[in-house]
Amino acid sequence: MRFVDSRHATSLCSLALALLLAGCGTTTTGAEDEGVASDSTTTTGDDGATEETEEGPSITPTPPPTKSRVGKRMTVAQLRASIPVLAGPDEDGFPITWRTNAGTNPTGTQMFADNQLGPALGDPNYIERVEEAAIPNALYVKLMDDMARQVCTNMAEADRKRVDTDARVLLRDTTLESVEPADIEANLRYLHLRFFGERARAGEDPTIDALEHLFFTAHDEAVTNGDQVAKTPVLEGWRVVCIAMMKSPEFHVY
Amino acid sequence: MNRPQPPPHVTRASWRLVALSVPCFAAGLGVSTALADHDPSAPADASTCHLYDPVEPEVLLRRLSLDLNMRAPSIEEYEALADQAEVPEATVEALMQTEDFRQWARRFHMDLFWGNVDNVALNSGNVKLNTATLAGGDQVWKSASSGRRKKYRVEDTVCQDKPQTDIDKDYVLGEFPECEPVGNACLEGWVELVPYWHTAAQGTVKVCAAEAQTAAQGLNGTSVVACDYRGANASAECGCGPDLRWCYTGSSEDTILTAMQEQLLLNVDQVTVGGAPYTSMITSTTGYTNGTLQFWKKHLAPMANLTKTYADWSEGDAPLASEPIATDTTWVVEQRGPQHSGVLTENAYSLRFATNRARANRFRIIFEGQYFQPPSIEDGSDCDPGDPDITERCTCRQCHQVLEPLAASFSQIALAGSGLIDNLPEYDEDCIGSNNIACRRFYETQEDGAKPGWLRRLQYADDETPTHAAIKAHIEAGLPGLTEPVISSGTFARSMVIHLWTHFMGRPPILDPLDPNVETAQIDALSQLLRDDDDFRGIVRAIVSLDEYRRSR
């Protein structure tokens, strides 16, 4: 069986993953990123003055500020503590997190625990593993895919069951039925802040546009083909958006 | 309903690269485009470069929360910043006052100390109990040692499933038990008692009567042995003592090892959130203990075979309670002797780094920022490749001339142990050529060895070479001789600043003077701040306030 989130969430994230793998941990300056070193038509002498080249006049380079902090991948400990904050509680008030059982049963062992997948993800125990590489390797990406699917499914289901609509987490700024673009955009902007810790740009924002497209694609697949995990097409749309966001580099790298 | 057209599959990260490229390219060449303040609420403006802007408040909050509290902020915390141009300093302060901050500080220091000792064996099976299932289905505690079971019952078996009073109606708990012949064995019954690892409320357990003996002395052949000291397992008249206090169980050992890690981390708490000077982490004689550790030190540690962990109480240790309660997990402050030095003499550090070389090497990595690397070429001139003195042996000497004096600073602590051994006689003639286990553990027994009969830690403590003289000086000075110069020279502060910088920035500082982005000045300033204030929170605050931390790139 083909799940809609597999195709769409992965297509959104594939380029992002590549960027993550390329960018995480690098310390290059912005100027280097932009190709100044290779494309520049000026050279700098020992005294710092700029020499004239055949291509154009002399310009004095502005030295870049010193290098800054580099992006870091969240550690297992950070994920363990953050997922319940981001996913909120289930309908009974228990924190949603990645557990050994697929449901929201709070008695299930946390998958980030030492006796589950914590070691596989690199969580140090200071005996065999004394430092956490915190790199986005293939195993990490695979397991985070698993985590996102379970957590987002449970978030969607918890919102569906919630009596208090103000307490919704995944669909806070929309309704369980709405497919109005304005509602979708408002909720996406809310989720952008919740998951990424960043306000989407006012007006056009390519990330919001992409996620909006993802929502409608997943929703339409559910309506047309019944291709859904969540209970309704709208919830399926939000579940798939949630998975895409939780798999995104912007979620894992800070 | 107007649905949006599918956009190109582009992430925010890649979009930013596109949006930033033209103006930043220009900025890098010094064209008039200024690095303007970035307003996240405004539409993307292609005329400015935002590479070096401070990040938006929400982004900084996420960064701070994950770095200082190990968790992402809640939506409420983000939304509280709606009208803020920057993260208020009060928010940063609040993040440093949380329980999560304490936990982060613990984790940061665990990354340095590797203070997990869960894999340490405090003793072998000869003073350990485990359970067996009796014929009637109940569990009974019996010795985990096959040899000791044979000593009690002739054969390697367990007691009978009946009360000892069924065999001897006058039996008094703790006495040497009568037994009944069963095949080739002679089997006693069981008794019931409250073991040390239970509270009274947890009740009694069944124990084979031989293991439950409480005599103070027993016989090993014609020799008298003390039942509350190592070697007692050689006597059938020695049991596990009152409340089984002279025997470990698997879970009691785990409890003790877990307490050791907590003991080390309480020292960390004291300097990170407890207000003590940061340097006292490696100098303080104040420590922490609880009933579990006191009980272990008083009753269980002396039972350990000398081929195992050595942790006997010494006069240099804090006094022990007269009757420590193993189930009392309340932590109390203890005052240790001058031989002690912060976490460096805590059980977890000494057991995690079981040799003096390992202890010194880890110290050097953490607090001096120095790593040993094997020499790239063998050193074969003017040296003997078989020299027993590793500070003189070819190639080895290149590192060990530095390491051995540092290791000597730790030499008052037992190897593969955490007990002080500074009260042992420096020289024991009887140990020369001896096969005695205590001699082999602490003394040079080989007649052709260096200084036979001397404590191993003193073997090279002389004036024969400059390295030997340094070893001697370090032994005499003890750990203060190691820690005080590192602190007074600023090496401690600089090393810890570099560790913290690396943690927060995700990369080490650039200290290459030829690098145009060299960050020596920042590290110097931060190091001076830590030297002046000796305040962990203060240095954390300073680093997360730096532009380097708060910029996009």
Tab-separated table of C-alpha atoms in Angstrom, chain B residues 15 76 108 138 164 171-172 185 227 240 242 257 262 266 293 342 344 355 358 376 378 380 433 537 550 552-553:
chain	number	residue	atom	x	y	z
B	15	TRP	CA	15.426	29.946	-0.474
B	76	GLU	CA	3.448	30.126	24.521
B	108	PHE	CA	27.875	19.130	29.859
B	138	ASP	CA	10.050	-19.599	47.219
B	164	GLN	CA	16.584	-23.936	60.236
B	171	TYR	CA	18.798	-22.364	66.596
B	172	VAL	CA	19.524	-18.685	67.117
B	185	ALA	CA	26.116	-32.907	51.042
B	227	CYS	CA	34.525	-12.284	59.039
B	240	CYS	CA	27.333	-12.448	55.423
B	242	PRO	CA	24.153	-8.976	60.554
B	257	LEU	CA	27.401	2.544	41.408
B	262	GLU	CA	25.149	11.073	41.525
B	266	LEU	CA	26.331	16.793	43.135
B	293	LEU	CA	27.678	4.996	50.073
B	342	GLY	CA	36.875	18.037	44.250
B	344	LEU	CA	39.115	14.287	41.086
B	355	THR	CA	44.900	4.149	36.512
B	358	ALA	CA	44.216	7.637	32.809
B	376	SER	CA	55.178	9.899	14.180
B	378	GLU	CA	60.319	5.942	16.599
B	380	GLY	CA	65.934	5.253	18.944
B	433	GLY	CA	59.717	-11.981	46.161
B	537	ARG	CA	26.596	30.917	35.083
B	550	ARG	CA	23.389	35.404	18.158
B	552	SER	CA	22.613	33.918	11.575
B	553	ARG	CA	26.038	32.990	10.269
